[in-house]
Amino acid sequence: MSTPVRVRFAPSPTGPLHIGGVRTALYNYLFARKMGGKMLLRIEDTDQNRFVPGAEEYILESLRWVGIEIDEGQGVGGPDAPYRQSERRDIYQKEAQRLVNEGKAYYAFDTAEELDAMRQRLEEANAPAAQYNSITRMQMRNSLTMKPDEVHACIDAGDPFVIRLKTPRKEEVRLNDLIRGWVNVHSSAIDDKVLLKSDGLPTYHLANIVDDHLMGITHVIRGEEWLPSAPLHVLLYRYLGWEDTMPQFAHLPLLLKPEGNGKLSKRDADLGGFPIFPLQWTDPTTGQVARGFREDGYLPEATINFLALLGWNPGTEQELFTMDELIASFDIAQVHKAGARFDIQKAQWFNHQYIRQQSDADLAPTVQQQAEAAGFACSLEKAEKIAALLKGRVNFAHEIFTEAGTIFNAPTTYDENIAAAKWNDDAIKAVTVFRDALQAFEGDFVADSIKHALSDSMQQAGIKQGKIMQAMRLALTGLGAGPDLMLTMEIIGKEETVKRLEKALTTLKTPVS
């Protein structure tokens, strides 16, 4: 492209950032990086009634956690500051007034009661839409129906008013969406939206158009819920004289419930027992805590990989991507139109893959902290070995300690089914011989040496090793299945291994045949 790509992520600080918002930010980021462009962060806080303290900081921290780097904008700065819309009201007021002066917008003085009465009349008349539009505006109190001196008198008297767009009555509005193709809407379906509210702040419709133009945004990549507003935005670009530099639009598919029927909501997450926000969020008013992907144990790399494939497919069999690989592979044309089902099991699968790839040293501190919190002594060296043994069996790092229960605790009970099937005379002989071999064992008590000791002692006793391994595991852990037994013995140590074998010999009885 001749014009450098510039995209923006423009969330509202009305609460925690939805995971769908993170995906929108991610797709903007991937597109910008792929095209060698820049990504801006703008805070759209013009709805002061819905402003929530702490939400802006939450948004910034969420983006940092998943690795989305902002080139310009809130928290970073840049040539188009300020990037908080509440600090740009003079700019919007100027453009709204220009539209009024040019006859493309108008003052409306209607009260809430008058608006309600209008809607009621339309509903009683079975009108197709109870809205303020090119027909109904001529029956309302606005600068199109009032005399100029009345309008000036109302303004001078401080009467509250809004500025509405003067939507044309019979025009075709078209835009070519990068994902959905051509979208055609007749202007009769577009109502006269409020552009500037009575408090002097703009609505989203005016503010985002003005800011996108002034900030040089070339592509607007946003959620499907904004598609119905896109024709209105095209009209605004036309009225403001900026249609030639209007950005290209791409409306992303919805994130659907796990069942696939309807938009994903917080209630779905609560019922399904999974997070819907990137980070844990505490409501500043109620104190209610909502779960976060980070606090639930998801890694940022796994979260990004999961989200990237919710609505986009690279056209290959590859599923695991680094951020650099996602950037290299991303193509906005390969984003689907249909909604993407939010499969939390798939998110867990991704996390499992990334946990497996993590180094034992990185996982060890979590294991050590949990062990010590539970009252067990655990060196970092031991924690690393536990991580190596068990990381392939868990979805989350915090599950490693839970899986390590048989390492920290000698068995107090034994699986009855395994005992009945495998604890026989050969098993007793094998455990006895192996115990004796370990008592005489000298040298480093490591998995390879233990394996040789077991093999040698079984050979000397004339016992086939394969037939007694489940019984050996039963004696050491109380279970019939689990992770590598040689590494397990290395971790619990020679003394504890011998102790457990002796306990099994005195506790377990040979079943009577």
Coordinates of C-alpha atoms in Angstrom, one line a residue:
M1 CA 0.0 0.0 0.0
S2 CA 1.1 3.5 -0.7
T3 CA -0.3 4.8 2.6
P4 CA 1.3 3.1 5.7
V5 CA -1.1 0.9 7.5
R6 CA -2.5 2.3 10.8
V7 CA -5.0 0.4 12.9
R8 CA -6.5 1.1 16.3
F9 CA -8.0 -0.7 19.2
A10 CA -10.6 1.5 20.9
P11 CA -12.2 0.0 24.0
S12 CA -14.5 1.7 26.4
P13 CA -13.5 1.7 30.1
T14 CA -16.9 0.4 31.3
G15 CA -15.6 -2.7 33.1
P16 CA -13.2 -5.6 32.4
L17 CA -12.1 -6.3 28.9
H18 CA -14.0 -9.2 27.4
I19 CA -11.9 -11.9 25.8
G20 CA -13.6 -11.1 22.5
G21 CA -12.1 -7.6 22.8
V22 CA -8.7 -9.2 23.3
R23 CA -9.2 -11.1 20.0
T24 CA -10.2 -7.9 18.3
A25 CA -7.0 -6.2 19.5
L26 CA -5.0 -9.3 18.5
Y27 CA -6.3 -9.3 14.9
N28 CA -5.5 -5.5 14.6
Y29 CA -2.0 -6.2 16.0
L30 CA -1.4 -9.1 13.6
F31 CA -2.6 -7.2 10.6
A32 CA -0.5 -4.1 11.5
R33 CA 2.6 -6.1 12.0
K34 CA 2.1 -8.2 8.9
M35 CA 1.7 -5.0 6.8
G36 CA 4.6 -3.2 8.4
G37 CA 2.2 -0.7 10.0
K38 CA 1.4 0.7 13.4
M39 CA -1.3 0.0 16.1
L40 CA -2.9 2.7 18.2
L41 CA -4.7 2.4 21.5
R42 CA -7.6 4.9 22.0
I43 CA -9.8 5.0 25.1
E44 CA -13.4 5.8 24.1
D45 CA -14.8 7.1 27.4
T46 CA -17.4 9.5 26.2
D47 CA -20.2 7.7 28.0
Q48 CA -19.4 9.0 31.4
N49 CA -22.4 7.3 33.0
R50 CA -20.9 3.9 32.3
F51 CA -17.3 4.8 33.3
V52 CA -15.8 2.3 35.8
P53 CA -12.7 3.2 37.8
G54 CA -9.8 1.0 37.1
A55 CA -11.1 -0.3 33.8
E56 CA -8.5 1.7 31.7
E57 CA -5.6 0.4 33.7
Y58 CA -7.1 -3.1 33.4
I59 CA -7.2 -2.8 29.6
L60 CA -3.5 -1.7 29.5
E61 CA -2.4 -4.5 31.7
S62 CA -4.4 -7.1 29.7
L63 CA -2.7 -6.1 26.5
R64 CA 0.7 -6.2 28.1
W65 CA 0.0 -9.6 29.5
V66 CA -0.8 -11.2 26.1
G67 CA 2.1 -9.5 24.4
I68 CA 0.2 -7.0 22.2
E69 CA 2.5 -4.0 21.8
I70 CA 1.0 -0.6 21.3
D71 CA 2.9 1.8 19.0
E72 CA 1.0 5.0 19.8
G73 CA -1.8 5.8 22.1
Q74 CA -2.9 5.8 25.7
G75 CA -0.1 4.7 28.0
V76 CA 2.5 5.2 25.2
G77 CA 1.9 8.7 23.8
G78 CA 2.3 9.9 20.3
P79 CA 1.7 12.8 17.8
D80 CA -2.1 12.6 18.0
A81 CA -2.5 12.9 21.8
P82 CA -4.6 13.0 23.7
Y83 CA -5.9 9.5 23.1
R84 CA -8.6 9.7 25.7
Q85 CA -11.8 10.9 24.0
S86 CA -13.1 12.7 27.0
E87 CA -10.1 15.0 26.6
R88 CA -10.9 15.8 22.9
R89 CA -14.5 17.2 23.3
D90 CA -13.6 20.5 21.6
I91 CA -12.6 18.7 18.5
Y92 CA -15.9 16.9 18.2
Q93 CA -18.0 20.0 19.1
K94 CA -16.2 21.8 16.2
E95 CA -17.0 19.1 13.7
A96 CA -20.6 18.7 14.9
Q97 CA -21.1 22.4 14.6
R98 CA -19.7 22.4 11.1
L99 CA -22.2 19.7 10.1
V100 CA -25.0 21.9 11.4
N101 CA -23.7 25.0 9.6
E102 CA -23.6 23.0 6.3
G103 CA -27.1 21.7 6.7
K104 CA -26.0 18.1 7.3
A105 CA -27.0 17.9 11.0
Y106 CA -29.5 19.8 13.2
Y107 CA -30.3 20.8 16.8
A108 CA -33.0 18.8 18.5
F109 CA -34.7 20.1 21.7
D110 CA -37.1 17.2 22.3
T111 CA -37.6 16.1 25.9
A112 CA -37.5 12.5 27.0
E113 CA -41.3 12.6 27.3
E114 CA -41.7 13.9 23.8
L115 CA -39.5 11.2 22.4
D116 CA -41.5 8.5 24.3
A117 CA -44.7 10.0 22.9
M118 CA -43.3 9.8 19.4
R119 CA -42.3 6.2 19.8
Q120 CA -45.7 5.3 21.2
R121 CA -47.5 7.0 18.3
L122 CA -45.4 5.0 15.8
E123 CA -46.0 1.7 17.6
E124 CA -49.7 2.3 17.7
A125 CA -49.7 3.1 14.0
N126 CA -47.8 -0.2 13.4
A127 CA -44.9 1.7 11.9
P128 CA -42.0 -0.6 10.7
A129 CA -39.5 1.2 13.0
A130 CA -40.2 3.6 16.0
Q131 CA -37.3 5.9 15.3
Y132 CA -36.3 9.5 14.8
N133 CA -35.7 9.6 11.1
S134 CA -36.1 11.5 7.9
I135 CA -39.9 11.3 8.2
T136 CA -40.6 11.7 11.9
R137 CA -38.1 14.5 12.5
M138 CA -40.5 16.9 10.8
Q139 CA -43.0 16.3 13.6
M140 CA -40.5 17.0 16.4
R141 CA -39.0 20.0 18.1
N142 CA -35.8 20.7 16.2
S143 CA -34.1 23.3 14.1
L144 CA -35.7 21.9 11.0
T145 CA -39.2 22.6 12.2
M146 CA -38.6 25.7 14.4
K147 CA -38.0 29.2 13.2
P148 CA -34.3 30.4 13.5
D149 CA -35.2 33.0 16.2
E150 CA -36.8 30.2 18.3
V151 CA -33.7 28.0 17.9
H152 CA -31.4 30.9 19.0
A153 CA -33.7 31.7 21.9
C154 CA -33.7 28.1 23.2
I155 CA -29.9 28.0 22.9
D156 CA -29.4 31.3 24.6
A157 CA -31.8 30.2 27.4
G158 CA -29.6 27.2 28.0
D159 CA -32.3 24.7 27.0
P160 CA -30.7 21.2 26.6
F161 CA -30.3 20.0 23.1
V162 CA -28.5 17.3 21.1
I163 CA -27.1 17.5 17.5
R164 CA -28.6 14.8 15.2
L165 CA -27.4 13.7 11.8
K166 CA -29.7 14.7 9.0
T167 CA -29.9 11.4 7.2
P168 CA -30.9 11.5 3.5
R169 CA -34.3 10.0 2.7
K170 CA -33.5 8.2 -0.5
E171 CA -29.9 7.2 -0.9
E172 CA -28.0 3.9 -1.3
V173 CA -25.1 3.5 1.1
R174 CA -22.5 1.0 0.2
L175 CA -19.2 -0.3 1.7
N176 CA -16.9 -3.1 0.7
D177 CA -16.1 -5.0 3.9
L178 CA -12.8 -7.0 3.7
I179 CA -14.4 -10.0 5.3
R180 CA -18.0 -9.8 4.2
G181 CA -17.8 -8.2 0.8
W182 CA -20.2 -5.5 -0.4
V183 CA -22.8 -4.3 2.1
N184 CA -25.7 -2.2 0.8
V185 CA -28.2 -0.3 2.9
H186 CA -30.9 2.1 1.9
S187 CA -30.7 5.4 3.9
S188 CA -34.4 5.0 4.8
A189 CA -33.2 2.3 7.2
I190 CA -30.9 4.7 9.0
D191 CA -32.2 6.9 11.7
D192 CA -31.1 10.4 12.6
K193 CA -28.5 9.3 15.2
V194 CA -27.4 11.7 17.9
L195 CA -23.9 12.9 17.2
L196 CA -23.4 15.3 20.1
K197 CA -25.2 14.7 23.5
S198 CA -26.7 17.3 25.7
D199 CA -23.6 17.2 28.0
G200 CA -21.4 18.3 25.1
L201 CA -19.8 14.9 24.7
P202 CA -20.0 13.1 21.4
T203 CA -21.6 9.7 20.8
Y204 CA -19.4 6.8 19.5
H205 CA -20.6 7.5 16.0
L206 CA -19.1 11.0 15.7
A207 CA -16.1 10.5 17.9
N208 CA -14.7 7.4 16.3
I209 CA -15.1 8.9 12.8
V210 CA -13.4 12.1 13.7
D211 CA -10.6 10.4 15.6
D212 CA -10.0 7.7 12.9
H213 CA -9.7 10.5 10.3
L214 CA -7.4 12.7 12.3
M215 CA -5.2 9.8 13.5
G216 CA -4.8 8.5 9.9
I217 CA -6.4 5.2 10.5
T218 CA -6.4 3.1 7.3
H219 CA -8.3 0.0 8.5
V220 CA -11.0 -0.4 11.0
I221 CA -11.0 -4.0 12.3
R222 CA -13.8 -4.4 14.8
G223 CA -16.6 -6.7 16.0
E224 CA -19.6 -7.8 14.0
E225 CA -21.9 -5.9 16.4
W226 CA -20.7 -2.7 14.7
L227 CA -21.7 -3.8 11.2
P228 CA -25.2 -2.3 11.4
S229 CA -23.6 1.1 12.2
A230 CA -21.1 0.9 9.3
P231 CA -23.5 2.5 6.7
L232 CA -24.1 5.4 9.1
H233 CA -20.3 5.8 9.5
V234 CA -19.9 5.9 5.7
L235 CA -22.5 8.7 5.6
L236 CA -20.6 10.6 8.2
Y237 CA -17.3 10.3 6.2
R238 CA -19.2 11.6 3.2
Y239 CA -20.8 14.5 5.1
L240 CA -17.5 15.5 6.7
G241 CA -15.8 15.5 3.3
W242 CA -13.4 12.6 4.1
E243 CA -14.9 9.9 2.0
D244 CA -11.8 9.7 -0.2
T245 CA -9.6 8.8 2.8
M246 CA -12.2 6.6 4.6
P247 CA -10.6 3.5 6.1
Q248 CA -11.4 0.1 4.9
F249 CA -13.7 -1.9 7.2
A250 CA -13.4 -5.5 8.4
H251 CA -16.1 -6.8 10.8
L252 CA -15.0 -9.8 12.8
P253 CA -17.3 -12.8 13.5
L254 CA -18.9 -13.2 16.9
L255 CA -17.6 -15.4 19.6
L256 CA -20.4 -17.9 20.2
K257 CA -21.5 -19.9 23.3
P258 CA -19.8 -23.3 23.7
E259 CA -22.9 -24.9 22.3
G260 CA -22.7 -22.6 19.2
N261 CA -26.1 -21.0 19.7
G262 CA -25.8 -17.3 20.4
K263 CA -23.2 -14.8 21.5
L264 CA -20.9 -15.7 24.3
S265 CA -21.7 -14.0 27.6
K266 CA -20.4 -13.8 31.2
R267 CA -23.4 -15.9 32.3
D268 CA -22.3 -18.7 29.9
A269 CA -18.8 -18.5 31.4
D270 CA -20.2 -18.6 35.0
L271 CA -22.4 -21.6 34.2
G272 CA -19.6 -23.4 32.3
G273 CA -17.0 -22.7 35.0
F274 CA -14.5 -20.9 32.8
P275 CA -13.1 -17.3 32.6
I276 CA -14.3 -14.8 30.0
F277 CA -11.8 -12.0 30.9
P278 CA -8.0 -12.0 30.4
L279 CA -7.3 -11.0 33.9
Q280 CA -9.1 -11.4 37.2
W281 CA -11.5 -8.5 37.8
T282 CA -12.8 -7.2 41.1
D283 CA -15.9 -5.0 40.7
P284 CA -15.1 -1.7 42.5
T285 CA -18.8 -1.3 43.5
T286 CA -19.9 -4.8 44.5
G287 CA -16.5 -6.4 45.3
Q288 CA -17.6 -9.3 43.1
V289 CA -14.6 -11.2 41.7
A290 CA -14.6 -12.5 38.1
R291 CA -12.1 -15.1 37.0
G292 CA -9.3 -14.3 34.6
F293 CA -7.4 -16.5 32.1
R294 CA -4.1 -15.5 33.8
E295 CA -5.2 -16.3 37.3
D296 CA -6.7 -19.6 36.2
G297 CA -3.3 -20.7 35.0
Y298 CA -3.4 -20.0 31.2
L299 CA -0.2 -18.9 29.7
P300 CA -0.3 -15.7 27.5
E301 CA 1.2 -17.6 24.6
A302 CA -1.5 -20.3 24.8
T303 CA -4.3 -17.7 25.2
I304 CA -3.1 -15.8 22.1
N305 CA -2.8 -19.0 20.1
F306 CA -6.3 -20.1 21.1
L307 CA -7.8 -16.7 20.3
A308 CA -6.1 -16.4 17.0
L309 CA -7.8 -19.5 15.7
L310 CA -11.2 -18.4 16.8
G311 CA -12.4 -17.1 13.5
W312 CA -9.3 -17.3 11.4
N313 CA -7.7 -20.3 9.7
P314 CA -4.2 -20.2 8.2
G315 CA -5.2 -22.8 5.6
T316 CA -2.7 -25.4 6.9
E317 CA -2.7 -28.1 9.5
Q318 CA -0.5 -26.1 11.8
E319 CA -2.1 -25.3 15.2
L320 CA 0.7 -24.1 17.4
F321 CA 2.0 -20.6 16.5
T322 CA 4.4 -18.2 18.1
M323 CA 3.5 -14.6 17.9
D324 CA 6.0 -14.1 15.1
E325 CA 4.5 -17.1 13.2
L326 CA 1.0 -15.7 13.6
I327 CA 2.1 -12.4 12.2
A328 CA 3.8 -14.1 9.2
S329 CA 0.7 -16.3 8.5
F330 CA -2.1 -13.8 9.2
D331 CA -4.4 -12.8 6.3
I332 CA -7.5 -10.8 7.0
A333 CA -9.1 -12.4 3.9
Q334 CA -9.0 -15.8 5.7
V335 CA -11.1 -14.5 8.6
H336 CA -14.4 -16.3 8.6
K337 CA -17.8 -14.7 8.3
A338 CA -19.6 -17.2 10.6
G339 CA -19.3 -17.0 14.4
A340 CA -16.7 -19.0 16.2
R341 CA -17.7 -21.5 18.9
F342 CA -15.8 -20.8 22.2
D343 CA -14.4 -24.2 23.1
I344 CA -12.8 -24.0 26.5
Q345 CA -11.5 -27.6 26.2
K346 CA -9.5 -26.4 23.2
A347 CA -8.1 -23.5 25.2
Q348 CA -7.0 -26.1 27.8
W349 CA -5.4 -28.2 25.1
F350 CA -3.4 -25.2 23.9
N351 CA -2.3 -24.5 27.5
H352 CA -1.2 -28.2 27.9
Q353 CA 0.9 -27.9 24.8
Y354 CA 2.7 -24.8 26.0
I355 CA 3.1 -26.2 29.5
R356 CA 4.9 -29.1 28.0
Q357 CA 7.2 -26.7 26.1
Q358 CA 8.1 -24.7 29.3
S359 CA 11.4 -25.4 30.9
D360 CA 11.5 -27.4 34.1
A361 CA 13.3 -24.5 35.7
D362 CA 10.5 -22.1 34.8
L363 CA 7.8 -24.4 36.3
A364 CA 9.8 -25.3 39.5
P365 CA 9.1 -22.2 41.6
T366 CA 5.3 -22.8 41.3
V367 CA 5.7 -26.4 42.4
Q368 CA 8.1 -25.4 45.3
Q369 CA 5.7 -22.7 46.5
Q370 CA 2.7 -25.0 46.5
A371 CA 4.6 -27.8 48.2
E372 CA 5.9 -25.5 51.0
A373 CA 2.5 -24.0 51.4
A374 CA 1.2 -27.5 52.0
G375 CA 3.9 -28.2 54.6
F376 CA 6.4 -30.2 52.6
A377 CA 10.1 -29.5 52.2
C378 CA 10.9 -29.1 48.6
S379 CA 14.1 -27.8 47.1
L380 CA 14.1 -26.2 43.7
E381 CA 16.1 -29.2 42.4
K382 CA 13.4 -31.5 43.5
A383 CA 10.7 -29.2 42.1
E384 CA 12.4 -29.3 38.7
K385 CA 12.5 -33.0 38.7
I386 CA 8.8 -33.1 39.6
A387 CA 8.0 -30.7 36.8
A388 CA 10.0 -32.8 34.3
L389 CA 8.1 -35.9 35.5
L390 CA 4.6 -34.5 35.4
K391 CA 4.3 -31.4 33.0
G392 CA 3.2 -33.7 30.2
R393 CA 0.2 -34.8 32.2
V394 CA -1.3 -31.5 33.2
N395 CA -3.1 -28.5 31.5
F396 CA -1.9 -25.9 34.1
A397 CA 1.3 -25.4 36.0
H398 CA -0.6 -25.4 39.4
E399 CA -1.8 -28.9 38.7
I400 CA 1.7 -30.3 38.8
F401 CA 1.7 -30.3 42.6
T402 CA -1.7 -31.9 42.7
E403 CA -0.5 -34.7 40.4
A404 CA 2.6 -35.1 42.6
G405 CA 0.6 -36.3 45.6
T406 CA 2.1 -39.8 45.5
I407 CA 5.6 -38.3 45.6
F408 CA 5.0 -36.3 48.8
N409 CA 2.7 -38.8 50.5
A410 CA 3.5 -42.5 51.0
P411 CA 0.4 -44.6 50.2
T412 CA -2.0 -45.3 53.1
T413 CA -4.3 -47.4 50.9
Y414 CA -3.8 -49.5 47.8
D415 CA -6.0 -50.0 44.8
E416 CA -8.0 -53.1 45.6
N417 CA -8.6 -54.1 42.0
I418 CA -4.9 -53.9 41.1
A419 CA -4.0 -55.7 44.3
A420 CA -6.4 -58.5 43.6
A421 CA -5.1 -58.9 40.0
K422 CA -1.4 -58.3 40.4
W423 CA -0.3 -58.8 44.1
N424 CA 0.7 -62.4 44.0
D425 CA 3.7 -64.6 45.0
D426 CA 5.8 -63.4 42.1
A427 CA 5.1 -59.8 43.0
I428 CA 6.0 -60.4 46.7
K429 CA 9.2 -62.1 45.6
A430 CA 10.0 -59.3 43.1
V431 CA 9.4 -56.5 45.7
T432 CA 11.5 -58.3 48.3
V433 CA 14.4 -58.9 45.9
F434 CA 14.3 -55.3 44.7
R435 CA 14.2 -54.0 48.2
D436 CA 17.3 -56.0 49.1
A437 CA 19.0 -54.8 46.0
L438 CA 18.3 -51.2 46.8
Q439 CA 19.5 -51.6 50.4
A440 CA 22.8 -52.7 49.1
F441 CA 22.8 -50.0 46.3
E442 CA 25.7 -47.5 46.3
G443 CA 26.2 -44.6 44.0
D444 CA 24.0 -41.9 42.5
F445 CA 20.3 -42.9 43.0
V446 CA 19.1 -41.7 39.5
A447 CA 16.6 -43.2 37.1
D448 CA 19.1 -45.0 34.9
S449 CA 20.9 -46.7 37.8
I450 CA 17.6 -47.6 39.4
K451 CA 16.4 -49.2 36.1
H452 CA 19.6 -51.3 35.9
A453 CA 19.2 -52.3 39.5
L454 CA 15.6 -53.5 38.9
S455 CA 16.5 -55.3 35.7
D456 CA 19.5 -57.1 37.3
S457 CA 17.6 -58.1 40.5
M458 CA 14.6 -59.5 38.4
Q459 CA 17.0 -61.4 36.2
Q460 CA 18.7 -63.0 39.2
A461 CA 15.4 -63.9 40.7
G462 CA 14.2 -65.4 37.4
I463 CA 11.2 -63.1 37.2
K464 CA 10.0 -61.5 34.0
Q465 CA 10.0 -57.8 34.7
G466 CA 7.0 -56.9 32.6
K467 CA 4.7 -59.1 34.8
I468 CA 5.5 -57.4 38.0
M469 CA 5.8 -53.7 37.1
Q470 CA 2.2 -52.8 38.0
A471 CA 2.6 -54.5 41.4
M472 CA 5.8 -52.6 41.9
R473 CA 4.0 -49.3 41.2
L474 CA 1.2 -50.4 43.5
A475 CA 3.8 -50.9 46.3
L476 CA 5.3 -47.5 45.8
T477 CA 2.3 -45.3 45.1
G478 CA -0.8 -47.3 46.0
L479 CA -2.0 -46.9 42.4
G480 CA -1.9 -49.0 39.2
A481 CA -0.9 -46.3 36.8
G482 CA 1.1 -43.1 36.8
P483 CA 4.2 -41.3 35.5
D484 CA 7.6 -42.9 34.9
L485 CA 8.3 -45.1 37.9
M486 CA 12.1 -44.9 37.7
L487 CA 12.0 -41.1 37.8
T488 CA 9.4 -41.3 40.6
M489 CA 11.8 -43.3 42.7
E490 CA 14.7 -41.0 41.9
I491 CA 12.6 -38.0 43.2
I492 CA 11.4 -39.7 46.4
G493 CA 15.0 -41.0 47.1
K494 CA 16.5 -44.4 48.1
E495 CA 15.5 -44.3 51.7
E496 CA 11.8 -43.5 51.1
T497 CA 11.7 -46.0 48.2
V498 CA 12.9 -48.8 50.5
K499 CA 10.6 -47.7 53.2
R500 CA 7.6 -47.9 50.9
L501 CA 8.5 -51.3 49.6
E502 CA 8.8 -52.7 53.1
K503 CA 5.4 -51.2 54.1
A504 CA 3.8 -52.8 51.1
L505 CA 5.3 -56.2 52.0
T506 CA 3.8 -56.0 55.5
T507 CA 0.5 -54.4 54.5
L508 CA -0.6 -56.2 51.3
K509 CA -1.6 -59.8 51.6
T510 CA -1.6 -62.4 48.8
P511 CA -5.2 -63.0 47.7
V512 CA -6.5 -66.5 48.4
S513 CA -7.1 -68.2 45.1

